[in-house]
PDB file of C-alpha atoms in Angstrom:
ATOM      1  CA  UNK A   1     -21.297 -15.245  13.865  1.00 83.00           C
ATOM      2  CA  UNK A   2     -21.574 -11.640  14.560  1.00 88.00           C
ATOM      3  CA  UNK A   3     -19.658  -8.547  13.112  1.00 88.00           C
ATOM      4  CA  UNK A   4     -18.509  -7.589  17.105  1.00 90.00           C
ATOM      5  CA  UNK A   5     -16.771 -11.277  16.592  1.00 91.00           C
ATOM      6  CA  UNK A   6     -15.447 -10.656  12.974  1.00 92.00           C
ATOM      7  CA  UNK A   7     -14.068  -7.117  14.638  1.00 90.00           C
ATOM      8  CA  UNK A   8     -12.300  -8.708  17.322  1.00 92.00           C
ATOM      9  CA  UNK A   9     -11.057 -11.626  15.006  1.00 93.00           C
ATOM     10  CA  UNK A  10      -9.201  -9.447  12.501  1.00 92.00           C
ATOM     11  CA  UNK A  11      -7.737  -6.939  15.075  1.00 91.00           C
ATOM     12  CA  UNK A  12      -6.228  -9.703  17.323  1.00 92.00           C
ATOM     13  CA  UNK A  13      -4.817 -11.333  13.833  1.00 91.00           C
ATOM     14  CA  UNK A  14      -3.413  -8.202  12.586  1.00 88.00           C
ATOM     15  CA  UNK A  15      -1.849  -7.475  15.867  1.00 88.00           C
ATOM     16  CA  UNK A  16      -0.887 -11.194  17.082  1.00 88.00           C
ATOM     17  CA  UNK A  17      -2.237  -9.871  20.689  1.00 88.00           C
ATOM     18  CA  UNK A  18      -5.417 -10.289  22.212  1.00 89.00           C
ATOM     19  CA  UNK A  19      -4.865  -7.206  25.050  1.00 88.00           C
ATOM     20  CA  UNK A  20      -3.527  -4.925  22.623  1.00 88.00           C
ATOM     21  CA  UNK A  21      -6.917  -6.095  20.170  1.00 90.00           C
ATOM     22  CA  UNK A  22      -8.839  -5.497  22.655  1.00 89.00           C
ATOM     23  CA  UNK A  23      -7.438  -1.662  23.749  1.00 88.00           C
ATOM     24  CA  UNK A  24      -7.671  -0.839  20.112  1.00 86.00           C
ATOM     25  CA  UNK A  25     -11.434  -1.974  20.063  1.00 88.00           C
ATOM     26  CA  UNK A  26     -11.790  -0.555  23.664  1.00 87.00           C
ATOM     27  CA  UNK A  27     -12.988  -3.858  24.688  1.00 86.00           C
ATOM     28  CA  UNK A  28     -11.703  -5.934  27.716  1.00 88.00           C
ATOM     29  CA  UNK A  29      -9.234  -8.136  27.427  1.00 88.00           C
ATOM     30  CA  UNK A  30     -12.291 -11.039  28.494  1.00 90.00           C
ATOM     31  CA  UNK A  31     -14.742  -9.851  26.357  1.00 90.00           C
ATOM     32  CA  UNK A  32     -12.276 -10.425  23.002  1.00 90.00           C
ATOM     33  CA  UNK A  33     -10.878 -14.080  24.356  1.00 91.00           C
ATOM     34  CA  UNK A  34     -14.875 -14.742  24.310  1.00 92.00           C
ATOM     35  CA  UNK A  35     -15.509 -13.581  21.135  1.00 92.00           C
ATOM     36  CA  UNK A  36     -12.711 -15.221  19.592  1.00 92.00           C
ATOM     37  CA  UNK A  37     -13.461 -18.744  21.744  1.00 91.00           C
ATOM     38  CA  UNK A  38     -17.064 -18.713  20.788  1.00 91.00           C
ATOM     39  CA  UNK A  39     -16.246 -18.503  16.555  1.00 91.00           C
ATOM     40  CA  UNK A  40     -13.459 -21.286  17.375  1.00 91.00           C
ATOM     41  CA  UNK A  41     -16.275 -23.252  19.299  1.00 90.00           C
ATOM     42  CA  UNK A  42     -19.311 -22.561  17.224  1.00 90.00           C
ATOM     43  CA  UNK A  43     -17.290 -23.622  14.251  1.00 90.00           C
ATOM     44  CA  UNK A  44     -15.154 -26.202  15.468  1.00 90.00           C
ATOM     45  CA  UNK A  45     -12.073 -24.447  13.814  1.00 91.00           C
ATOM     46  CA  UNK A  46      -9.105 -23.420  15.843  1.00 91.00           C
ATOM     47  CA  UNK A  47      -8.345 -20.122  14.698  1.00 92.00           C
ATOM     48  CA  UNK A  48      -4.970 -19.224  16.716  1.00 91.00           C
ATOM     49  CA  UNK A  49      -2.039 -20.981  18.208  1.00 89.00           C
ATOM     50  CA  UNK A  50      -1.490 -20.097  21.880  1.00 83.00           C
ATOM     51  CA  UNK A  51       2.208 -20.696  22.561  1.00 76.00           C
ATOM     52  CA  UNK A  52       2.882 -19.710  25.950  1.00 72.00           C
ATOM     53  CA  UNK A  53       1.720 -15.942  26.694  1.00 71.00           C
ATOM     54  CA  UNK A  54       1.784 -15.574  22.620  1.00 76.00           C
ATOM     55  CA  UNK A  55      -1.056 -15.877  20.024  1.00 87.00           C
ATOM     56  CA  UNK A  56      -0.460 -16.659  16.348  1.00 88.00           C
ATOM     57  CA  UNK A  57      -2.867 -17.618  13.779  1.00 91.00           C
ATOM     58  CA  UNK A  58      -3.439 -21.321  12.542  1.00 91.00           C
ATOM     59  CA  UNK A  59      -3.825 -22.112   8.714  1.00 90.00           C
ATOM     60  CA  UNK A  60      -7.190 -21.991   9.092  1.00 92.00           C
ATOM     61  CA  UNK A  61      -7.036 -18.513  10.841  1.00 91.00           C
ATOM     62  CA  UNK A  62      -4.951 -17.495   7.645  1.00 91.00           C
ATOM     63  CA  UNK A  63      -7.901 -18.741   5.555  1.00 91.00           C
ATOM     64  CA  UNK A  64     -10.800 -17.424   7.266  1.00 93.00           C
ATOM     65  CA  UNK A  65      -8.827 -13.402   7.664  1.00 91.00           C
ATOM     66  CA  UNK A  66      -9.510 -12.125   4.040  1.00 89.00           C
ATOM     67  CA  UNK A  67     -13.332 -13.396   4.303  1.00 89.00           C
ATOM     68  CA  UNK A  68     -13.674 -11.629   7.820  1.00 91.00           C
ATOM     69  CA  UNK A  69     -12.040  -8.505   6.132  1.00 88.00           C
ATOM     70  CA  UNK A  70     -14.584  -8.755   3.152  1.00 86.00           C
ATOM     71  CA  UNK A  71     -17.716  -8.630   5.491  1.00 89.00           C
ATOM     72  CA  UNK A  72     -16.930  -6.200   7.527  1.00 87.00           C
ATOM     73  CA  UNK A  73     -15.635  -3.916   4.242  1.00 84.00           C
ATOM     74  CA  UNK A  74     -19.286  -4.524   2.852  1.00 82.00           C
ATOM     75  CA  UNK A  75     -20.476  -3.978   6.442  1.00 85.00           C
ATOM     76  CA  UNK A  76     -18.700  -0.436   6.657  1.00 81.00           C
ATOM     77  CA  UNK A  77     -19.480  -0.143   2.737  1.00 77.00           C
ATOM     78  CA  UNK A  78     -23.599  -0.511   3.805  1.00 78.00           C
ATOM     79  CA  UNK A  79     -23.165   1.818   6.830  1.00 74.00           C
ATOM     80  CA  UNK A  80     -21.839   4.610   4.605  1.00 71.00           C
ATOM     81  CA  UNK A  81     -24.666   4.306   1.999  1.00 70.00           C
ATOM     82  CA  UNK A  82     -27.119   4.966   4.861  1.00 71.00           C
ATOM     83  CA  UNK A  83     -25.031   7.982   6.222  1.00 66.00           C
ATOM     84  CA  UNK A  84     -24.723   9.544   2.493  1.00 64.00           C
ATOM     85  CA  UNK A  85     -28.188   9.565   2.497  1.00 56.00           C
ATOM     86  CA  UNK A  86     -28.264  12.179   5.305  1.00 60.00           C
ATOM     87  CA  UNK A  87     -25.835  14.176   3.740  1.00 61.00           C
ATOM     88  CA  UNK A  88     -22.327  12.374   3.510  1.00 57.00           C
ATOM     89  CA  UNK A  89     -21.948  13.400   7.320  1.00 57.00           C
ATOM     90  CA  UNK A  90     -20.411  10.379   8.707  1.00 70.00           C
ATOM     91  CA  UNK A  91     -18.765   7.111   7.595  1.00 77.00           C
ATOM     92  CA  UNK A  92     -15.860   5.017   6.855  1.00 83.00           C
ATOM     93  CA  UNK A  93     -14.483   5.326   3.915  1.00 90.00           C
ATOM     94  CA  UNK A  94     -11.487   2.022   2.910  1.00 91.00           C
ATOM     95  CA  UNK A  95      -8.942   3.128   0.773  1.00 95.00           C
ATOM     96  CA  UNK A  96      -5.532   1.238   0.034  1.00 94.00           C
ATOM     97  CA  UNK A  97      -2.358   2.809  -1.380  1.00 95.00           C
ATOM     98  CA  UNK A  98       1.013   1.419  -2.669  1.00 91.00           C
ATOM     99  CA  UNK A  99       4.065   2.945  -0.470  1.00 88.00           C
ATOM    100  CA  UNK A 100       5.425   5.962  -2.711  1.00 89.00           C
ATOM    101  CA  UNK A 101       1.911   7.589  -2.472  1.00 92.00           C
ATOM    102  CA  UNK A 102       0.668   6.565   0.605  1.00 92.00           C
ATOM    103  CA  UNK A 103       4.032   8.297   2.197  1.00 89.00           C
ATOM    104  CA  UNK A 104       4.954  11.033  -0.141  1.00 89.00           C
ATOM    105  CA  UNK A 105       1.779  11.741  -2.204  1.00 92.00           C
ATOM    106  CA  UNK A 106      -1.531  11.116  -0.273  1.00 94.00           C
ATOM    107  CA  UNK A 107      -1.455  12.476   2.787  1.00 93.00           C
ATOM    108  CA  UNK A 108      -1.932  16.137   2.092  1.00 92.00           C
ATOM    109  CA  UNK A 109      -5.400  15.349  -0.248  1.00 94.00           C
ATOM    110  CA  UNK A 110      -6.761  13.187   2.788  1.00 94.00           C
ATOM    111  CA  UNK A 111      -5.924  16.440   5.267  1.00 93.00           C
ATOM    112  CA  UNK A 112      -8.119  18.155   2.464  1.00 91.00           C
ATOM    113  CA  UNK A 113     -10.999  15.667   2.254  1.00 92.00           C
ATOM    114  CA  UNK A 114     -10.955  15.683   6.417  1.00 90.00           C
ATOM    115  CA  UNK A 115     -11.730  19.750   6.564  1.00 89.00           C
ATOM    116  CA  UNK A 116     -14.411  19.432   4.218  1.00 86.00           C
ATOM    117  CA  UNK A 117     -15.202  16.129   5.560  1.00 86.00           C
ATOM    118  CA  UNK A 118     -15.031  15.864   9.335  1.00 87.00           C
ATOM    119  CA  UNK A 119     -17.231  13.525  10.175  1.00 84.00           C
ATOM    120  CA  UNK A 120     -15.890  10.817   7.948  1.00 87.00           C
ATOM    121  CA  UNK A 121     -13.193   8.939   8.625  1.00 88.00           C
ATOM    122  CA  UNK A 122     -10.779   7.699   5.815  1.00 92.00           C
ATOM    123  CA  UNK A 123      -9.193   4.155   6.923  1.00 91.00           C
ATOM    124  CA  UNK A 124      -6.061   3.606   5.027  1.00 93.00           C
ATOM    125  CA  UNK A 125      -3.959   0.673   4.423  1.00 91.00           C
ATOM    126  CA  UNK A 126      -0.573   0.124   2.893  1.00 91.00           C
ATOM    127  CA  UNK A 127       0.899  -2.532   0.769  1.00 89.00           C
ATOM    128  CA  UNK A 128       2.684  -2.729  -3.189  1.00 87.00           C
ATOM    129  CA  UNK A 129       0.714  -2.216  -6.178  1.00 87.00           C
ATOM    130  CA  UNK A 130      -0.430  -5.932  -6.095  1.00 87.00           C
ATOM    131  CA  UNK A 131      -1.359  -6.270  -2.967  1.00 89.00           C
ATOM    132  CA  UNK A 132      -3.358  -2.868  -3.399  1.00 92.00           C
ATOM    133  CA  UNK A 133      -4.995  -4.419  -6.326  1.00 92.00           C
ATOM    134  CA  UNK A 134      -5.783  -7.676  -4.566  1.00 91.00           C
ATOM    135  CA  UNK A 135      -7.688  -5.395  -1.983  1.00 91.00           C
ATOM    136  CA  UNK A 136     -10.035  -3.374  -4.171  1.00 93.00           C
ATOM    137  CA  UNK A 137     -10.699  -6.724  -5.923  1.00 91.00           C
ATOM    138  CA  UNK A 138     -11.583  -8.292  -2.865  1.00 88.00           C
ATOM    139  CA  UNK A 139     -13.522  -5.594  -1.292  1.00 88.00           C
ATOM    140  CA  UNK A 140     -11.261  -4.487   1.403  1.00 89.00           C
ATOM    141  CA  UNK A 141     -10.680  -1.171  -0.012  1.00 92.00           C
ATOM    142  CA  UNK A 142     -13.110   0.915  -2.217  1.00 92.00           C
ATOM    143  CA  UNK A 143     -10.688   2.984  -3.604  1.00 95.00           C
ATOM    144  CA  UNK A 144      -6.952   2.179  -4.557  1.00 96.00           C
ATOM    145  CA  UNK A 145      -4.046   3.927  -5.039  1.00 96.00           C
ATOM    146  CA  UNK A 146      -1.037   2.490  -7.243  1.00 93.00           C
ATOM    147  CA  UNK A 147       1.742   3.488  -9.336  1.00 87.00           C
ATOM    148  CA  UNK A 148       1.757   2.865 -13.379  1.00 75.00           C
ATOM    149  CA  UNK A 149      -0.795   0.882 -14.841  1.00 75.00           C
ATOM    150  CA  UNK A 150      -2.822  -2.199 -13.567  1.00 80.00           C
ATOM    151  CA  UNK A 151      -3.806  -4.589 -16.412  1.00 82.00           C
ATOM    152  CA  UNK A 152      -6.827  -6.006 -14.751  1.00 89.00           C
ATOM    153  CA  UNK A 153     -10.533  -6.274 -15.914  1.00 90.00           C
ATOM    154  CA  UNK A 154     -12.014  -6.158 -12.983  1.00 93.00           C
ATOM    155  CA  UNK A 155     -10.822  -2.864 -11.856  1.00 94.00           C
ATOM    156  CA  UNK A 156     -10.844   1.008 -13.640  1.00 92.00           C
ATOM    157  CA  UNK A 157      -9.506   4.196 -12.512  1.00 90.00           C
ATOM    158  CA  UNK A 158      -7.593   6.837 -13.807  1.00 91.00           C
ATOM    159  CA  UNK A 159      -3.938   8.882 -13.665  1.00 91.00           C
ATOM    160  CA  UNK A 160      -4.338  11.636 -10.601  1.00 92.00           C
ATOM    161  CA  UNK A 161      -0.700  12.549 -10.766  1.00 91.00           C
ATOM    162  CA  UNK A 162       2.487  11.404 -12.288  1.00 90.00           C
ATOM    163  CA  UNK A 163       5.932  10.477 -10.722  1.00 91.00           C
ATOM    164  CA  UNK A 164       9.611  10.851 -11.640  1.00 93.00           C
ATOM    165  CA  UNK A 165      12.056   7.781 -10.820  1.00 94.00           C
ATOM    166  CA  UNK A 166      15.679   8.585 -10.237  1.00 95.00           C
ATOM    167  CA  UNK A 167      18.930   6.366 -10.770  1.00 94.00           C
ATOM    168  CA  UNK A 168      20.626   6.861  -7.296  1.00 96.00           C
ATOM    169  CA  UNK A 169      23.863   5.684  -5.727  1.00 94.00           C
ATOM    170  CA  UNK A 170      26.008   6.226  -2.669  1.00 94.00           C
ATOM    171  CA  UNK A 171      28.671   9.077  -2.212  1.00 94.00           C
ATOM    172  CA  UNK A 172      31.189   6.404  -2.805  1.00 92.00           C
ATOM    173  CA  UNK A 173      29.738   4.509  -5.581  1.00 92.00           C
ATOM    174  CA  UNK A 174      32.317   4.343  -8.805  1.00 90.00           C
ATOM    175  CA  UNK A 175      29.154   6.021 -10.839  1.00 91.00           C
ATOM    176  CA  UNK A 176      29.479   9.070  -9.015  1.00 91.00           C
ATOM    177  CA  UNK A 177      32.984   9.212 -11.407  1.00 90.00           C
ATOM    178  CA  UNK A 178      32.182   7.547 -14.099  1.00 87.00           C
ATOM    179  CA  UNK A 179      28.871   7.163 -14.474  1.00 87.00           C
ATOM    180  CA  UNK A 180      27.373   4.697 -17.122  1.00 86.00           C
ATOM    181  CA  UNK A 181      26.050   6.887 -20.436  1.00 82.00           C
ATOM    182  CA  UNK A 182      23.217   3.954 -21.618  1.00 82.00           C
ATOM    183  CA  UNK A 183      20.285   1.837 -20.037  1.00 80.00           C
ATOM    184  CA  UNK A 184      21.955  -0.953 -21.459  1.00 75.00           C
ATOM    185  CA  UNK A 185      25.376  -0.262 -19.633  1.00 77.00           C
ATOM    186  CA  UNK A 186      23.559  -0.907 -16.346  1.00 77.00           C
ATOM    187  CA  UNK A 187      23.729  -4.826 -16.214  1.00 67.00           C
ATOM    188  CA  UNK A 188      27.646  -4.801 -17.490  1.00 64.00           C
ATOM    189  CA  UNK A 189      30.230  -6.464 -15.624  1.00 45.00           C
ATOM    190  CA  UNK A 190      31.376  -4.381 -12.469  1.00 50.00           C
ATOM    191  CA  UNK A 191      28.489  -2.183 -12.576  1.00 53.00           C
ATOM    192  CA  UNK A 192      27.786  -2.978  -8.955  1.00 64.00           C
ATOM    193  CA  UNK A 193      25.149  -4.714  -6.474  1.00 86.00           C
ATOM    194  CA  UNK A 194      21.402  -3.494  -7.268  1.00 92.00           C
ATOM    195  CA  UNK A 195      18.841  -2.669  -4.382  1.00 94.00           C
ATOM    196  CA  UNK A 196      15.607  -3.218  -5.268  1.00 94.00           C
ATOM    197  CA  UNK A 197      12.004  -3.436  -3.794  1.00 91.00           C
ATOM    198  CA  UNK A 198      10.403  -6.539  -3.834  1.00 89.00           C
ATOM    199  CA  UNK A 199       8.383  -8.215  -6.387  1.00 87.00           C
ATOM    200  CA  UNK A 200       4.571  -6.825  -7.020  1.00 83.00           C
ATOM    201  CA  UNK A 201       6.043  -3.142  -6.304  1.00 86.00           C
ATOM    202  CA  UNK A 202       5.244  -0.272  -8.502  1.00 86.00           C
ATOM    203  CA  UNK A 203       8.486   1.223  -8.184  1.00 90.00           C
ATOM    204  CA  UNK A 204      10.144  -1.701  -9.577  1.00 91.00           C
ATOM    205  CA  UNK A 205       7.727  -3.276 -12.092  1.00 89.00           C
ATOM    206  CA  UNK A 206       8.152   0.604 -13.972  1.00 90.00           C
ATOM    207  CA  UNK A 207      11.886   0.171 -13.922  1.00 91.00           C
ATOM    208  CA  UNK A 208      12.054  -3.412 -15.300  1.00 90.00           C
ATOM    209  CA  UNK A 209       9.844  -2.202 -17.830  1.00 90.00           C
ATOM    210  CA  UNK A 210      12.518   0.610 -18.979  1.00 88.00           C
ATOM    211  CA  UNK A 211      14.737  -2.195 -19.176  1.00 89.00           C
ATOM    212  CA  UNK A 212      12.735  -4.304 -21.749  1.00 89.00           C
ATOM    213  CA  UNK A 213      12.476  -1.099 -23.723  1.00 88.00           C
ATOM    214  CA  UNK A 214      16.236  -1.044 -23.785  1.00 85.00           C
ATOM    215  CA  UNK A 215      16.583  -4.446 -25.026  1.00 86.00           C
ATOM    216  CA  UNK A 216      17.676  -5.377 -21.684  1.00 85.00           C
ATOM    217  CA  UNK A 217      16.518  -8.142 -19.850  1.00 87.00           C
ATOM    218  CA  UNK A 218      15.768  -7.181 -16.090  1.00 88.00           C
ATOM    219  CA  UNK A 219      17.195 -10.760 -14.466  1.00 86.00           C
ATOM    220  CA  UNK A 220      20.563  -9.516 -15.799  1.00 82.00           C
ATOM    221  CA  UNK A 221      20.695  -7.062 -13.112  1.00 85.00           C
ATOM    222  CA  UNK A 222      22.736  -8.325  -9.666  1.00 86.00           C
ATOM    223  CA  UNK A 223      20.352  -8.035  -7.046  1.00 90.00           C
ATOM    224  CA  UNK A 224      22.221  -7.968  -4.012  1.00 90.00           C
ATOM    225  CA  UNK A 225      18.762  -7.012  -1.849  1.00 93.00           C
ATOM    226  CA  UNK A 226      14.917  -7.124  -2.634  1.00 93.00           C
ATOM    227  CA  UNK A 227      13.483  -5.049   0.519  1.00 93.00           C
ATOM    228  CA  UNK A 228       9.982  -4.259   1.326  1.00 89.00           C
ATOM    229  CA  UNK A 229       9.619  -0.357   1.612  1.00 91.00           C
ATOM    230  CA  UNK A 230      11.257   2.713   0.006  1.00 92.00           C
ATOM    231  CA  UNK A 231      13.119   3.794   3.144  1.00 93.00           C
ATOM    232  CA  UNK A 232      14.998   0.340   3.743  1.00 94.00           C
ATOM    233  CA  UNK A 233      16.397   0.592   0.148  1.00 95.00           C
ATOM    234  CA  UNK A 234      17.380   4.121   0.459  1.00 95.00           C
ATOM    235  CA  UNK A 235      18.700   3.598   4.174  1.00 95.00           C
ATOM    236  CA  UNK A 236      20.716   0.489   1.852  1.00 95.00           C
ATOM    237  CA  UNK A 237      22.258   2.510  -0.811  1.00 95.00           C
ATOM    238  CA  UNK A 238      22.647   5.701   1.781  1.00 95.00           C
ATOM    239  CA  UNK A 239      24.839   3.131   3.414  1.00 94.00           C
ATOM    240  CA  UNK A 240      26.977   1.977  -0.027  1.00 90.00           C
ATOM    241  CA  UNK A 241      24.791  -1.214  -1.144  1.00 89.00           C
ATOM    242  CA  UNK A 242      25.175  -0.601  -4.793  1.00 88.00           C
ATOM    243  CA  UNK A 243      22.528   1.141  -6.480  1.00 93.00           C
ATOM    244  CA  UNK A 244      18.755   1.207  -7.215  1.00 94.00           C
ATOM    245  CA  UNK A 245      15.942   3.186  -8.850  1.00 94.00           C
ATOM    246  CA  UNK A 246      13.816   5.281  -6.333  1.00 94.00           C
ATOM    247  CA  UNK A 247      10.708   7.657  -6.714  1.00 94.00           C
ATOM    248  CA  UNK A 248      12.524  11.407  -6.812  1.00 93.00           C
ATOM    249  CA  UNK A 249      10.404  12.468  -3.691  1.00 91.00           C
ATOM    250  CA  UNK A 250      11.685   9.198  -2.043  1.00 93.00           C
ATOM    251  CA  UNK A 251      15.533  10.392  -2.635  1.00 95.00           C
ATOM    252  CA  UNK A 252      15.236  14.055  -2.572  1.00 93.00           C
ATOM    253  CA  UNK A 253      15.781  14.586   0.818  1.00 93.00           C
ATOM    254  CA  UNK A 254      19.089  12.448   1.010  1.00 95.00           C
ATOM    255  CA  UNK A 255      20.326  13.762  -2.306  1.00 95.00           C
ATOM    256  CA  UNK A 256      19.882  17.313  -1.137  1.00 94.00           C
ATOM    257  CA  UNK A 257      21.725  16.333   2.253  1.00 95.00           C
ATOM    258  CA  UNK A 258      24.521  14.556   0.313  1.00 95.00           C
ATOM    259  CA  UNK A 259      23.905  11.199   1.742  1.00 96.00           C
ATOM    260  CA  UNK A 260      22.863  10.050  -2.244  1.00 96.00           C
ATOM    261  CA  UNK A 261      24.168  10.585  -5.735  1.00 96.00           C
ATOM    262  CA  UNK A 262      21.811  11.288  -8.573  1.00 95.00           C
ATOM    263  CA  UNK A 263      23.356   9.671 -11.811  1.00 93.00           C
ATOM    264  CA  UNK A 264      21.659  11.602 -14.299  1.00 89.00           C
ATOM    265  CA  UNK A 265      20.703   8.628 -16.752  1.00 88.00           C
ATOM    266  CA  UNK A 266      17.130   9.411 -17.700  1.00 87.00           C
ATOM    267  CA  UNK A 267      14.633   7.094 -16.060  1.00 90.00           C
ATOM    268  CA  UNK A 268      11.123   6.645 -16.674  1.00 86.00           C
ATOM    269  CA  UNK A 269       8.102   8.942 -15.917  1.00 89.00           C
ATOM    270  CA  UNK A 270       5.025   6.984 -14.360  1.00 89.00           C
ATOM    271  CA  UNK A 271       1.529   7.933 -13.237  1.00 90.00           C
ATOM    272  CA  UNK A 272       0.044   7.427  -9.791  1.00 93.00           C
ATOM    273  CA  UNK A 273      -3.596   5.936 -10.508  1.00 93.00           C
ATOM    274  CA  UNK A 274      -6.321   5.706  -7.940  1.00 95.00           C
ATOM    275  CA  UNK A 275      -8.246   2.088  -9.290  1.00 95.00           C
ATOM    276  CA  UNK A 276     -11.647   0.714  -8.169  1.00 94.00           C
ATOM    277  CA  UNK A 277     -13.625  -2.226  -9.151  1.00 93.00           C
ATOM    278  CA  UNK A 278     -15.994  -1.698 -12.239  1.00 91.00           C
ATOM    279  CA  UNK A 279     -18.998  -3.534 -11.140  1.00 88.00           C
ATOM    280  CA  UNK A 280     -19.618  -2.178  -7.548  1.00 85.00           C
ATOM    281  CA  UNK A 281     -21.484   1.214  -6.560  1.00 82.00           C
ATOM    282  CA  UNK A 282     -18.903   4.029  -5.425  1.00 83.00           C
ATOM    283  CA  UNK A 283     -19.777   5.257  -3.045  1.00 84.00           C
ATOM    284  CA  UNK A 284     -20.266   9.196  -2.375  1.00 83.00           C
ATOM    285  CA  UNK A 285     -17.644   9.915   0.057  1.00 86.00           C
ATOM    286  CA  UNK A 286     -15.372   7.956  -2.631  1.00 90.00           C
ATOM    287  CA  UNK A 287     -16.721  10.098  -5.340  1.00 89.00           C
ATOM    288  CA  UNK A 288     -16.179  12.942  -3.373  1.00 88.00           C
ATOM    289  CA  UNK A 289     -12.627  12.154  -2.254  1.00 92.00           C
ATOM    290  CA  UNK A 290     -11.292  11.831  -6.160  1.00 92.00           C
ATOM    291  CA  UNK A 291     -13.362  14.916  -7.228  1.00 90.00           C
ATOM    292  CA  UNK A 292     -11.185  16.940  -4.381  1.00 89.00           C
ATOM    293  CA  UNK A 293      -7.989  15.287  -5.913  1.00 90.00           C
ATOM    294  CA  UNK A 294      -9.000  16.739  -9.023  1.00 80.00           C
ATOM    295  CA  UNK A 295     -10.083  19.807  -8.359  1.00 65.00           C
ATOM    296  CA  UNK A 296      -8.054  22.821  -9.819  1.00 52.00           C
ATOM    297  CA  UNK A 297      -7.322  24.326  -6.238  1.00 48.00           C
ATOM    298  CA  UNK A 298      -7.725  21.829  -3.265  1.00 41.00           C
ATOM    299  CA  UNK A 299      -8.655  23.081   0.050  1.00 39.00           C
TER     300      UNK A 299
END
C-alpha cells in the first residue's frame, strides 16, 4: 500500500463521503475511489459499506483506521525531521487538545507560533482528555494538551497554565436564592438535576475528584444529561436543566449576559498540561511550540 492510499482512506473514513474527501485532498473523485478499491482488492478486506449513495466504515475499516492514522503520523514526523535539518522552515506538527484547552486557551499560542514559523503547519485535533492521551500514546499526535494530571507511565509532560472551575446554574434555579454552603450539600435530595461532560473529560474528572476529597461519592449526583461538549453543557443549563461545573472561560460570557448564575461555592483549580511520549524523539517544531508557550512575553 502507498501513503497516498492511506491518506485517501483516512479522509473518506473521517468524512464518510468520497467526493468531499477527494475535494479535501485535491483529487478527482475517480482517483479517490480507485485508491480505496485498490486497498480492498489487494488485501481482500472490505473497508466500507456502500449503502445507496452513502458510505460507512465496516468493522474491518474501524479496526484499520487507527493503524492508518499512526502510519501517516510517522510519515509526517519523518518529513518534519528532514525539514528541521533545513532550519525549521516547513513541515507538519500534529497535536491534539481537549475541548476547553483547544477552544479557549490554545488558539492564541498557535497564532503566535504561526507568526514565528509560517512554514510549519499545525494540525490540531480535538477530543476529551482520555482521547488525547490515547492519540499521543498511539503516535497520531506528537503533543497533547489536557486538563489535569494524567497517570500514564508512557507519557510525560509539564504544566502550561491553570484554569478555574465554576459551579453555575440557570437564572431561575433555586440555588440563585438559596445556594448550598458545602460541597456535600450538592448531592442532597431536591438539589436538582446535573448536566455533566462525558466520562473521560478533564472537566468532569476534576469535579468528581473534588467530590471524593470532600467524602462524597460522585454517583450520588442525579445526572440528567451527559453531553460531549462544553457548549452543549452550557446551553442545557442556560435552558434551565439543573446545574453544572465548567471552566470559568466557558461560563464567563453567559454569566456576564445573565444567562447563567455563578454559585459561589469554591470549586477546584486544575492545570492545563502539555504531554508527549517519553520514548519518542520530540521534534524541533514541538519544542519550539512549547518554548513559545513558556516565553515570558510570547509574540
